[in-house]
Amino acid sequence: MTPSPTSELRRGLAVLCGVAIAAAGLVALTWQAAAPRIEANVQARAEAGLAAVLGNRVFDNALAATGHSPQSAAARAAGIERVWLARREGEPVAVVLQVATAEGYSGRIVLLLGLTPAGEVLGVETLSHRETPGLGDFIEADRSDWLSQFHGRGLGHPSAERWRVRRDGGDFDAVTGATVTARAVTGALQRALVYFEGHAPTLLAYRDPDPTHGTADPLTVP
Amino acid sequence: MTSPSRADILRDGLWRRNAGVVQLLGLCPLLAVSTSAVTGLGLGLATLFVLTCTNLLVSLLRPVLVGSLRIPVFVLVIASLVTVVELVLAAWLPALDQRLGLFVALIVTNCTILARAEAFASRQPPGAALLDGLATGTGFAAVLLILGAARELVGRGTLFAGLDLLFGPAAAGAGLTLPVDGLLLAVLPPGAFIGLGLMVAAWRWLNLRPHANVAQAGAATPTGESHR
């Protein structure tokens, strides 16, 4: 009978709305201050990753801006998500492939693979993974040099069917207790190399979209 | 509800009702992030910040809060503060943000924070609420730090490795590395439960052994245990 419950509820809703507006304002202000830095950090991380798999190759183009995602079924089957092309004086000097695999122990493993135009491995880095800490994290370049066994290799060195861990009859070392992780990475690299071998002319001929027409593909972050 | 004394607030938050080892609240981040001293400390500090600010804001809002709609207000306050922490980490401490990953967002679900807002801050003046937030948060951060340090030391044979993630390049190489490989179990999930179990046991042993409370009074007499 008394109006107090309704009016109290109305007062509570007003407080809730006030707090919601204040909270949204606080988050918006922080976003204003943080967004440019977050973007720069993401960009820097992407570029550092790209540079890390190129060894000491010298290039003079805007590498990050060449990132594009091949849409073919072959690329999807090989797990190729993104491709960058490094050039020097217009000539291709290296290709970076971002390749993902779901064959790891938990979640996706995303790798960056740097190749010479002839298909020789310049470097491999792990972009993200969720393998067991302490067991499967040997695929991080700063935890172990396991990935360096691929440097200088390519298809034919060894041949595609020997791009496996030793346990499966291949040429590469696995890590005791984490064979699944090693197998997943080796397999992903093998598929990426086979893909590159089949598509090298197209990948090496990639031209940047003409920036004057505003069609430049902005760097989307892996 | 009468206001507890400052000493009581501090003692409860830091020790007697420690969120980590006594109330066992916030176990998800506690167990998942305590793989090294640095990540433990990082999440501990983030939680401390959110807890303290939430307590203060909730206490300030106390006069206008309406009973049935108070929980949504608490959740809003907590969620926006956590979002702020997330953005700040991603912008200014990106390397640490990479390590802590999802768990910063999960501070929202840390029941310690909602519990303190509901049980303490919404019934106490701002000063007491602020102190309670600081004490509870520090107690929780200390558990994270100790558990993280223990797991890192046993599991990897290092201590405070990667301190530069938290304090900038000046702290690079400040960590300690022992010439041992470490026991892998400690950094795996079971190691977190075992470590926390040992800490809970240690707390209980320290607190609940006979005459723990008269220990100070009877410090001069080592045979104090005999007069039961």
CSV table of C-alpha atoms in Angstrom, one decimal:
chain,number,residue,atom,x,y,z
A,1,MET,CA,0.0,0.0,0.0
A,2,THR,CA,2.8,2.4,0.8
A,3,PRO,CA,4.6,3.8,-2.3
A,4,SER,CA,8.0,3.3,-0.7
A,5,PRO,CA,9.1,0.0,-2.4
A,6,THR,CA,8.4,1.5,-5.9
A,7,SER,CA,10.1,4.8,-5.1
A,8,GLU,CA,13.0,3.0,-3.5
A,9,LEU,CA,13.4,0.9,-6.6
A,10,ARG,CA,13.2,4.0,-8.8
A,11,ARG,CA,15.9,5.6,-6.7
A,12,GLY,CA,18.1,2.4,-6.9
A,13,LEU,CA,17.7,2.3,-10.7
A,14,ALA,CA,18.8,6.0,-10.9
A,15,VAL,CA,21.9,5.1,-8.9
A,16,LEU,CA,22.6,2.2,-11.1
A,17,CYS,CA,22.2,4.3,-14.2
A,18,GLY,CA,24.5,7.0,-12.7
A,19,VAL,CA,27.2,4.4,-11.8
A,20,ALA,CA,26.9,2.8,-15.3
A,21,ILE,CA,27.4,6.2,-17.0
A,22,ALA,CA,30.3,7.0,-14.7
A,23,ALA,CA,31.9,3.6,-15.3
A,24,ALA,CA,31.5,3.9,-19.1
A,25,GLY,CA,33.1,7.4,-18.9
A,26,LEU,CA,36.0,6.0,-16.9
A,27,VAL,CA,36.6,3.2,-19.4
A,28,ALA,CA,36.3,5.5,-22.4
A,29,LEU,CA,38.8,8.0,-20.9
A,30,THR,CA,41.3,5.2,-20.3
A,31,TRP,CA,40.8,3.9,-23.8
A,32,GLN,CA,41.4,7.3,-25.2
A,33,ALA,CA,44.8,7.4,-23.4
A,34,ALA,CA,45.8,3.8,-24.0
A,35,ALA,CA,44.6,3.0,-27.5
A,36,PRO,CA,47.5,4.6,-29.4
A,37,ARG,CA,50.0,2.8,-27.2
A,38,ILE,CA,48.2,-0.5,-27.4
A,39,GLU,CA,48.1,-0.3,-31.2
A,40,ALA,CA,51.8,0.6,-31.3
A,41,ASN,CA,52.7,-2.3,-29.0
A,42,VAL,CA,50.7,-4.7,-31.2
A,43,GLN,CA,52.4,-3.4,-34.3
A,44,ALA,CA,55.9,-3.5,-32.7
A,45,ARG,CA,55.2,-7.1,-31.6
A,46,ALA,CA,54.2,-8.1,-35.2
A,47,GLU,CA,57.2,-6.4,-36.7
A,48,ALA,CA,59.6,-7.8,-34.2
A,49,GLY,CA,58.3,-11.3,-35.0
A,50,LEU,CA,58.7,-10.7,-38.7
A,51,ALA,CA,62.2,-9.4,-38.3
A,52,ALA,CA,63.1,-12.3,-36.1
A,53,VAL,CA,62.4,-15.0,-38.7
A,54,LEU,CA,64.3,-13.2,-41.5
A,55,GLY,CA,67.8,-13.9,-40.0
A,56,ASN,CA,70.1,-11.1,-41.3
A,57,ARG,CA,68.3,-10.7,-44.6
A,58,VAL,CA,68.3,-7.0,-45.6
A,59,PHE,CA,65.2,-5.6,-47.2
A,60,ASP,CA,64.0,-2.1,-47.9
A,61,ASN,CA,60.3,-2.3,-48.4
A,62,ALA,CA,57.6,-1.8,-45.7
A,63,LEU,CA,57.4,-5.5,-44.8
A,64,ALA,CA,54.5,-5.3,-42.4
A,65,ALA,CA,52.3,-3.6,-45.1
A,66,THR,CA,52.7,-6.5,-47.5
A,67,GLY,CA,50.8,-8.8,-45.2
A,68,HIS,CA,47.9,-10.5,-47.0
A,69,SER,CA,45.9,-13.6,-46.5
A,70,PRO,CA,45.8,-16.1,-49.3
A,71,GLN,CA,42.2,-17.3,-49.8
A,72,SER,CA,42.8,-20.5,-51.7
A,73,ALA,CA,41.7,-24.0,-50.5
A,74,ALA,CA,45.3,-25.1,-50.6
A,75,ALA,CA,46.3,-22.3,-48.3
A,76,ARG,CA,43.5,-23.2,-45.9
A,77,ALA,CA,44.5,-26.9,-46.0
A,78,ALA,CA,48.1,-26.0,-45.2
A,79,GLY,CA,47.1,-23.7,-42.4
A,80,ILE,CA,48.6,-20.7,-44.0
A,81,GLU,CA,47.0,-17.6,-42.5
A,82,ARG,CA,49.1,-14.7,-43.7
A,83,VAL,CA,52.0,-14.0,-46.0
A,84,TRP,CA,54.5,-11.2,-46.1
A,85,LEU,CA,57.1,-10.5,-48.8
A,86,ALA,CA,60.4,-8.8,-48.1
A,87,ARG,CA,62.1,-7.0,-51.1
A,88,ARG,CA,65.3,-5.3,-51.7
A,89,GLU,CA,65.4,-2.9,-54.6
A,90,GLY,CA,62.2,-4.5,-55.9
A,91,GLU,CA,63.6,-8.0,-55.9
A,92,PRO,CA,62.1,-10.5,-53.4
A,93,VAL,CA,64.6,-11.5,-50.8
A,94,ALA,CA,62.4,-13.4,-48.3
A,95,VAL,CA,58.9,-14.6,-47.6
A,96,VAL,CA,57.3,-14.9,-44.2
A,97,LEU,CA,54.4,-17.4,-43.7
A,98,GLN,CA,52.1,-17.4,-40.7
A,99,VAL,CA,51.0,-21.0,-40.3
A,100,ALA,CA,48.7,-22.4,-37.7
A,101,THR,CA,48.1,-26.0,-36.5
A,102,ALA,CA,45.5,-27.5,-34.2
A,103,GLU,CA,47.5,-30.7,-33.8
A,104,GLY,CA,49.3,-29.6,-30.6
A,105,TYR,CA,48.5,-30.8,-27.1
A,106,SER,CA,46.1,-27.9,-26.3
A,107,GLY,CA,44.8,-25.2,-28.5
A,108,ARG,CA,46.3,-23.7,-31.6
A,109,ILE,CA,50.0,-23.2,-32.3
A,110,VAL,CA,50.7,-20.3,-34.5
A,111,LEU,CA,54.1,-20.1,-36.1
A,112,LEU,CA,56.0,-17.6,-38.3
A,113,LEU,CA,58.2,-19.1,-40.9
A,114,GLY,CA,60.8,-17.1,-42.8
A,115,LEU,CA,62.0,-18.5,-46.1
A,116,THR,CA,64.4,-17.5,-48.9
A,117,PRO,CA,62.8,-17.3,-52.4
A,118,ALA,CA,64.3,-20.7,-53.0
A,119,GLY,CA,62.4,-22.1,-50.0
A,120,GLU,CA,65.2,-22.5,-47.5
A,121,VAL,CA,64.3,-21.8,-43.8
A,122,LEU,CA,65.7,-18.5,-42.5
A,123,GLY,CA,64.0,-18.7,-39.1
A,124,VAL,CA,61.0,-20.0,-37.2
A,125,GLU,CA,59.2,-18.3,-34.3
A,126,THR,CA,56.2,-19.2,-32.2
A,127,LEU,CA,53.6,-16.4,-32.1
A,128,SER,CA,51.2,-18.0,-29.7
A,129,HIS,CA,50.5,-21.4,-28.2
A,130,ARG,CA,48.9,-23.0,-25.1
A,131,GLU,CA,51.1,-26.0,-24.7
A,132,THR,CA,51.9,-27.1,-21.2
A,133,PRO,CA,54.3,-24.7,-19.4
A,134,GLY,CA,57.6,-26.3,-18.7
A,135,LEU,CA,56.9,-29.2,-21.0
A,136,GLY,CA,55.6,-28.0,-24.3
A,137,ASP,CA,57.0,-24.5,-24.2
A,138,PHE,CA,60.3,-25.6,-25.8
A,139,ILE,CA,58.8,-24.2,-29.0
A,140,GLU,CA,59.3,-20.7,-27.7
A,141,ALA,CA,62.6,-19.4,-29.2
A,142,ASP,CA,63.6,-17.7,-25.9
A,143,ARG,CA,63.1,-20.9,-23.9
A,144,SER,CA,64.9,-23.4,-26.0
A,145,ASP,CA,66.8,-23.6,-29.3
A,146,TRP,CA,64.7,-26.5,-30.5
A,147,LEU,CA,63.3,-24.4,-33.4
A,148,SER,CA,66.8,-23.6,-34.6
A,149,GLN,CA,67.2,-27.2,-35.9
A,150,PHE,CA,65.1,-26.1,-38.9
A,151,HIS,CA,67.3,-23.3,-39.9
A,152,GLY,CA,68.9,-23.8,-43.3
A,153,ARG,CA,66.7,-26.7,-44.0
A,154,GLY,CA,64.1,-26.9,-46.8
A,155,LEU,CA,62.2,-29.4,-48.9
A,156,GLY,CA,64.8,-31.8,-50.3
A,157,HIS,CA,66.9,-31.2,-47.3
A,158,PRO,CA,65.5,-33.5,-46.1
A,159,SER,CA,62.8,-34.6,-48.5
A,160,ALA,CA,59.2,-33.9,-47.7
A,161,GLU,CA,58.5,-37.3,-46.3
A,162,ARG,CA,61.4,-37.0,-43.8
A,163,TRP,CA,60.0,-33.7,-42.5
A,164,ARG,CA,58.8,-35.5,-39.4
A,165,VAL,CA,60.1,-36.1,-35.9
A,166,ARG,CA,62.6,-39.1,-35.6
A,167,ARG,CA,60.0,-41.2,-33.9
A,168,ASP,CA,57.8,-41.1,-37.0
A,169,GLY,CA,60.7,-41.9,-39.3
A,170,GLY,CA,61.8,-38.3,-39.9
A,171,ASP,CA,64.9,-36.3,-39.4
A,172,PHE,CA,64.0,-33.9,-36.6
A,173,ASP,CA,64.4,-34.3,-32.8
A,174,ALA,CA,61.4,-34.4,-30.7
A,175,VAL,CA,61.4,-33.6,-27.0
A,176,THR,CA,60.8,-36.5,-24.6
A,177,GLY,CA,57.3,-36.2,-23.0
A,178,ALA,CA,56.1,-33.7,-25.5
A,179,THR,CA,56.2,-35.6,-28.8
A,180,VAL,CA,52.8,-34.3,-29.7
A,181,THR,CA,53.9,-30.7,-29.6
A,182,ALA,CA,57.1,-31.4,-31.7
A,183,ARG,CA,55.1,-33.4,-34.2
A,184,ALA,CA,52.5,-30.7,-34.6
A,185,VAL,CA,55.2,-28.0,-35.2
A,186,THR,CA,57.2,-30.2,-37.6
A,187,GLY,CA,54.0,-31.1,-39.5
A,188,ALA,CA,52.9,-27.5,-39.8
A,189,LEU,CA,56.3,-26.4,-41.1
A,190,GLN,CA,56.3,-29.3,-43.6
A,191,ARG,CA,52.8,-28.3,-44.9
A,192,ALA,CA,53.9,-24.7,-45.2
A,193,LEU,CA,57.0,-25.6,-47.2
A,194,VAL,CA,55.0,-27.8,-49.5
A,195,TYR,CA,52.5,-25.0,-50.0
A,196,PHE,CA,55.3,-22.5,-50.7
A,197,GLU,CA,57.0,-24.9,-53.2
A,198,GLY,CA,53.7,-25.1,-55.1
A,199,HIS,CA,52.9,-21.4,-55.0
A,200,ALA,CA,56.2,-19.7,-54.9
A,201,PRO,CA,55.8,-17.8,-58.3
A,202,THR,CA,52.5,-16.3,-57.1
A,203,LEU,CA,53.7,-15.4,-53.6
A,204,LEU,CA,57.0,-13.9,-54.9
A,205,ALA,CA,55.2,-11.8,-57.5
A,206,TYR,CA,52.8,-10.3,-54.9
A,207,ARG,CA,52.5,-6.5,-55.5
A,208,ASP,CA,51.4,-4.1,-52.7
A,209,PRO,CA,48.0,-2.7,-53.3
A,210,ASP,CA,48.4,0.9,-54.7
A,211,PRO,CA,48.3,3.1,-51.6
A,212,THR,CA,47.3,6.2,-53.6
A,213,HIS,CA,44.0,4.5,-54.3
A,214,GLY,CA,43.4,3.9,-50.7
A,215,THR,CA,43.2,0.2,-51.1
A,216,ALA,CA,46.2,-0.6,-49.0
A,217,ASP,CA,45.6,-3.7,-46.9
A,218,PRO,CA,46.2,-2.4,-43.3
A,219,LEU,CA,48.3,-4.6,-41.2
A,220,THR,CA,46.0,-6.9,-39.4
A,221,VAL,CA,47.6,-8.5,-36.5
A,222,PRO,CA,48.1,-12.2,-36.2
B,1,MET,CA,27.6,-3.3,12.9
B,2,THR,CA,30.3,-1.6,14.9
B,3,SER,CA,33.5,-0.5,13.1
B,4,PRO,CA,36.4,-2.8,13.8
B,5,SER,CA,39.7,-1.2,14.9
B,6,ARG,CA,42.4,-0.5,12.3
B,7,ALA,CA,44.6,-3.2,13.8
B,8,ASP,CA,41.8,-5.7,13.5
B,9,ILE,CA,41.2,-4.8,9.9
B,10,LEU,CA,44.9,-5.2,9.1
B,11,ARG,CA,45.3,-8.4,11.0
B,12,ASP,CA,42.2,-9.9,9.4
B,13,GLY,CA,43.1,-9.0,5.9
B,14,LEU,CA,46.7,-9.9,6.0
B,15,TRP,CA,46.6,-13.0,8.2
B,16,ARG,CA,43.7,-14.1,10.2
B,17,ARG,CA,41.2,-14.2,7.3
B,18,ASN,CA,43.7,-14.2,4.5
B,19,ALA,CA,41.7,-14.5,1.2
B,20,GLY,CA,44.2,-16.9,-0.2
B,21,VAL,CA,45.1,-19.4,2.5
B,22,VAL,CA,42.1,-19.1,4.9
B,23,GLN,CA,39.0,-18.2,3.0
B,24,LEU,CA,40.4,-19.9,-0.2
B,25,LEU,CA,38.7,-17.3,-2.4
B,26,GLY,CA,39.9,-16.5,-5.9
B,27,LEU,CA,41.4,-19.9,-6.4
B,28,CYS,CA,41.2,-19.8,-10.2
B,29,PRO,CA,43.6,-16.9,-10.8
B,30,LEU,CA,45.6,-17.9,-7.7
B,31,LEU,CA,46.3,-21.4,-9.0
B,32,ALA,CA,46.6,-20.5,-12.7
B,33,VAL,CA,48.9,-17.5,-12.5
B,34,SER,CA,51.3,-18.6,-9.7
B,35,THR,CA,53.8,-20.2,-12.1
B,36,SER,CA,56.4,-17.7,-11.4
B,37,ALA,CA,57.1,-15.0,-8.8
B,38,VAL,CA,56.8,-12.2,-11.4
B,39,THR,CA,53.4,-13.2,-12.8
B,40,GLY,CA,52.2,-13.9,-9.3
B,41,LEU,CA,53.3,-10.5,-8.2
B,42,GLY,CA,51.8,-8.8,-11.3
B,43,LEU,CA,48.4,-10.3,-10.8
B,44,GLY,CA,48.6,-9.7,-7.1
B,45,LEU,CA,49.2,-6.0,-7.6
B,46,ALA,CA,46.4,-5.8,-10.2
B,47,THR,CA,44.0,-7.5,-7.8
B,48,LEU,CA,45.2,-5.3,-4.9
B,49,PHE,CA,44.4,-2.2,-7.0
B,50,VAL,CA,41.0,-3.4,-8.1
B,51,LEU,CA,40.1,-4.5,-4.5
B,52,THR,CA,41.1,-1.2,-2.9
B,53,CYS,CA,39.4,1.0,-5.4
B,54,THR,CA,36.2,-1.1,-5.3
B,55,ASN,CA,36.1,-1.0,-1.6
B,56,LEU,CA,36.6,2.8,-1.5
B,57,LEU,CA,34.0,3.4,-4.2
B,58,VAL,CA,31.4,1.1,-2.8
B,59,SER,CA,31.8,2.7,0.6
B,60,LEU,CA,31.4,6.2,-0.9
B,61,LEU,CA,28.3,5.0,-2.7
B,62,ARG,CA,26.9,3.5,0.5
B,63,PRO,CA,24.5,6.4,1.4
B,64,VAL,CA,22.7,6.1,-2.0
B,65,LEU,CA,22.8,2.3,-2.4
B,66,VAL,CA,19.5,0.5,-2.5
B,67,GLY,CA,19.4,-3.0,-1.0
B,68,SER,CA,17.9,-4.9,-3.9
B,69,LEU,CA,20.1,-3.2,-6.5
B,70,ARG,CA,23.4,-3.1,-4.7
B,71,ILE,CA,25.0,-6.2,-6.3
B,72,PRO,CA,24.6,-4.9,-9.9
B,73,VAL,CA,26.3,-1.7,-8.8
B,74,PHE,CA,29.2,-3.6,-7.2
B,75,VAL,CA,29.6,-5.7,-10.4
B,76,LEU,CA,29.6,-2.6,-12.6
B,77,VAL,CA,32.3,-0.9,-10.4
B,78,ILE,CA,34.5,-4.0,-10.4
B,79,ALA,CA,34.1,-4.7,-14.1
B,80,SER,CA,35.0,-1.2,-15.2
B,81,LEU,CA,38.0,-1.1,-12.8
B,82,VAL,CA,39.2,-4.4,-14.2
B,83,THR,CA,38.8,-3.1,-17.8
B,84,VAL,CA,40.9,-0.1,-16.9
B,85,VAL,CA,43.6,-2.3,-15.4
B,86,GLU,CA,43.5,-4.4,-18.6
B,87,LEU,CA,43.9,-1.4,-20.9
B,88,VAL,CA,46.7,0.1,-18.8
B,89,LEU,CA,48.6,-3.2,-18.7
B,90,ALA,CA,48.2,-3.7,-22.5
B,91,ALA,CA,49.4,-0.1,-23.1
B,92,TRP,CA,52.2,0.3,-20.7
B,93,LEU,CA,53.3,-3.2,-19.7
B,94,PRO,CA,52.7,-5.3,-22.8
B,95,ALA,CA,55.1,-8.0,-22.0
B,96,LEU,CA,53.5,-8.7,-18.7
B,97,ASP,CA,50.1,-8.4,-20.3
B,98,GLN,CA,51.2,-11.2,-22.7
B,99,ARG,CA,52.0,-13.5,-19.7
B,100,LEU,CA,49.0,-12.7,-17.6
B,101,GLY,CA,46.7,-13.0,-20.6
B,102,LEU,CA,43.2,-13.9,-19.8
B,103,PHE,CA,43.7,-13.8,-16.0
B,104,VAL,CA,43.5,-10.0,-15.7
B,105,ALA,CA,40.0,-10.1,-17.1
B,106,LEU,CA,39.2,-12.9,-14.6
B,107,ILE,CA,39.9,-10.6,-11.7
B,108,VAL,CA,36.2,-9.8,-12.2
B,109,THR,CA,35.3,-13.2,-11.1
B,110,ASN,CA,37.5,-13.2,-8.1
B,111,CYS,CA,35.0,-13.6,-5.3
B,112,THR,CA,37.2,-11.9,-2.8
B,113,ILE,CA,36.4,-8.6,-4.4
B,114,LEU,CA,32.6,-9.0,-4.4
B,115,ALA,CA,32.8,-10.5,-0.9
B,116,ARG,CA,34.7,-7.6,0.5
B,117,ALA,CA,32.3,-5.1,-1.2
B,118,GLU,CA,29.2,-6.9,0.1
B,119,ALA,CA,30.4,-7.9,3.6
B,120,PHE,CA,32.6,-5.0,4.5
B,121,ALA,CA,32.8,-1.9,2.3
B,122,SER,CA,29.0,-1.5,1.9
B,123,ARG,CA,28.7,-1.3,5.7
B,124,GLN,CA,31.7,0.7,6.7
B,125,PRO,CA,33.0,4.3,6.3
B,126,PRO,CA,35.4,5.0,3.4
B,127,GLY,CA,38.5,5.0,5.6
B,128,ALA,CA,37.9,1.6,7.0
B,129,ALA,CA,36.9,0.2,3.6
B,130,LEU,CA,40.1,1.6,2.0
B,131,LEU,CA,42.2,0.0,4.7
B,132,ASP,CA,40.3,-3.3,4.4
B,133,GLY,CA,40.9,-3.3,0.6
B,134,LEU,CA,44.6,-2.6,1.1
B,135,ALA,CA,45.0,-5.3,3.8
B,136,THR,CA,43.0,-8.0,2.0
B,137,GLY,CA,44.6,-7.2,-1.3
B,138,THR,CA,48.1,-7.3,0.1
B,139,GLY,CA,47.3,-10.6,1.9
B,140,PHE,CA,46.1,-12.1,-1.4
B,141,ALA,CA,49.1,-10.7,-3.3
B,142,ALA,CA,51.5,-12.0,-0.8
B,143,VAL,CA,50.0,-15.5,-1.2
B,144,LEU,CA,50.3,-15.2,-5.0
B,145,LEU,CA,53.9,-14.0,-4.7
B,146,ILE,CA,55.0,-16.7,-2.2
B,147,LEU,CA,53.3,-19.5,-4.2
B,148,GLY,CA,54.7,-18.2,-7.4
B,149,ALA,CA,58.2,-17.9,-6.0
B,150,ALA,CA,58.1,-21.3,-4.5
B,151,ARG,CA,56.8,-22.9,-7.7
B,152,GLU,CA,59.3,-21.1,-9.9
B,153,LEU,CA,62.2,-22.0,-7.5
B,154,VAL,CA,61.3,-25.7,-7.3
B,155,GLY,CA,60.0,-26.0,-10.9
B,156,ARG,CA,62.5,-24.1,-12.9
B,157,GLY,CA,65.4,-23.4,-10.5
B,158,THR,CA,65.0,-19.6,-10.9
B,159,LEU,CA,63.6,-16.8,-8.8
B,160,PHE,CA,62.2,-13.5,-10.1
B,161,ALA,CA,63.2,-14.4,-13.7
B,162,GLY,CA,61.8,-11.7,-16.0
B,163,LEU,CA,61.5,-9.0,-13.4
B,164,ASP,CA,62.0,-6.5,-16.2
B,165,LEU,CA,58.4,-7.4,-17.4
B,166,LEU,CA,57.2,-5.6,-14.3
B,167,PHE,CA,59.7,-2.9,-13.5
B,168,GLY,CA,61.2,-2.1,-16.9
B,169,PRO,CA,64.6,-2.8,-18.4
B,170,ALA,CA,66.5,-1.6,-15.3
B,171,ALA,CA,65.5,-4.8,-13.6
B,172,ALA,CA,66.6,-7.1,-16.3
B,173,GLY,CA,68.9,-9.8,-15.0
B,174,ALA,CA,67.9,-9.1,-11.4
B,175,GLY,CA,66.5,-12.6,-11.2
B,176,LEU,CA,68.3,-15.5,-9.6
B,177,THR,CA,69.2,-18.7,-11.4
B,178,LEU,CA,70.2,-21.8,-9.5
B,179,PRO,CA,72.4,-24.4,-11.2
B,180,VAL,CA,69.6,-27.0,-11.1
B,181,ASP,CA,67.0,-28.0,-13.6
B,182,GLY,CA,64.0,-28.0,-11.3
B,183,LEU,CA,61.1,-30.4,-10.7
B,184,LEU,CA,58.7,-30.0,-13.5
B,185,LEU,CA,55.7,-31.0,-11.4
B,186,ALA,CA,55.9,-27.7,-9.5
B,187,VAL,CA,55.0,-25.5,-12.5
B,188,LEU,CA,52.3,-27.9,-13.7
B,189,PRO,CA,48.7,-27.5,-12.4
B,190,PRO,CA,49.1,-30.2,-9.7
B,191,GLY,CA,52.1,-28.3,-8.3
B,192,ALA,CA,49.8,-25.3,-7.7
B,193,PHE,CA,47.4,-27.4,-5.6
B,194,ILE,CA,50.2,-29.1,-3.7
B,195,GLY,CA,51.9,-25.7,-3.1
B,196,LEU,CA,48.7,-24.1,-1.9
B,197,GLY,CA,48.0,-27.1,0.3
B,198,LEU,CA,51.3,-26.8,2.0
B,199,MET,CA,50.7,-23.1,2.5
B,200,VAL,CA,47.3,-23.7,4.1
B,201,ALA,CA,48.9,-26.4,6.3
B,202,ALA,CA,51.7,-24.0,7.3
B,203,TRP,CA,49.2,-21.3,8.2
B,204,ARG,CA,47.2,-23.7,10.3
B,205,TRP,CA,50.3,-25.0,12.0
B,206,LEU,CA,51.4,-21.5,12.9
B,207,ASN,CA,48.0,-20.4,14.1
B,208,LEU,CA,46.3,-23.4,15.6
B,209,ARG,CA,49.1,-25.2,17.5
B,210,PRO,CA,48.5,-25.1,21.2
B,211,HIS,CA,49.2,-21.8,22.8
B,212,ALA,CA,50.0,-20.0,19.6
B,213,ASN,CA,48.3,-16.9,21.1
B,214,VAL,CA,50.3,-16.9,24.3
B,215,ALA,CA,53.6,-17.5,22.3
B,216,GLN,CA,54.5,-13.8,22.6
B,217,ALA,CA,53.6,-13.6,26.3
B,218,GLY,CA,55.5,-16.7,27.1
B,219,ALA,CA,58.4,-16.1,24.7
B,220,ALA,CA,60.8,-16.1,27.6
B,221,THR,CA,59.8,-19.5,28.8
B,222,PRO,CA,60.6,-22.1,26.1
B,223,THR,CA,58.6,-24.7,28.1
B,224,GLY,CA,55.4,-22.7,27.7
B,225,GLU,CA,53.7,-25.6,26.0
B,226,SER,CA,53.6,-27.6,29.2
B,227,HIS,CA,50.9,-25.6,31.0
B,228,ARG,CA,48.0,-26.7,28.9
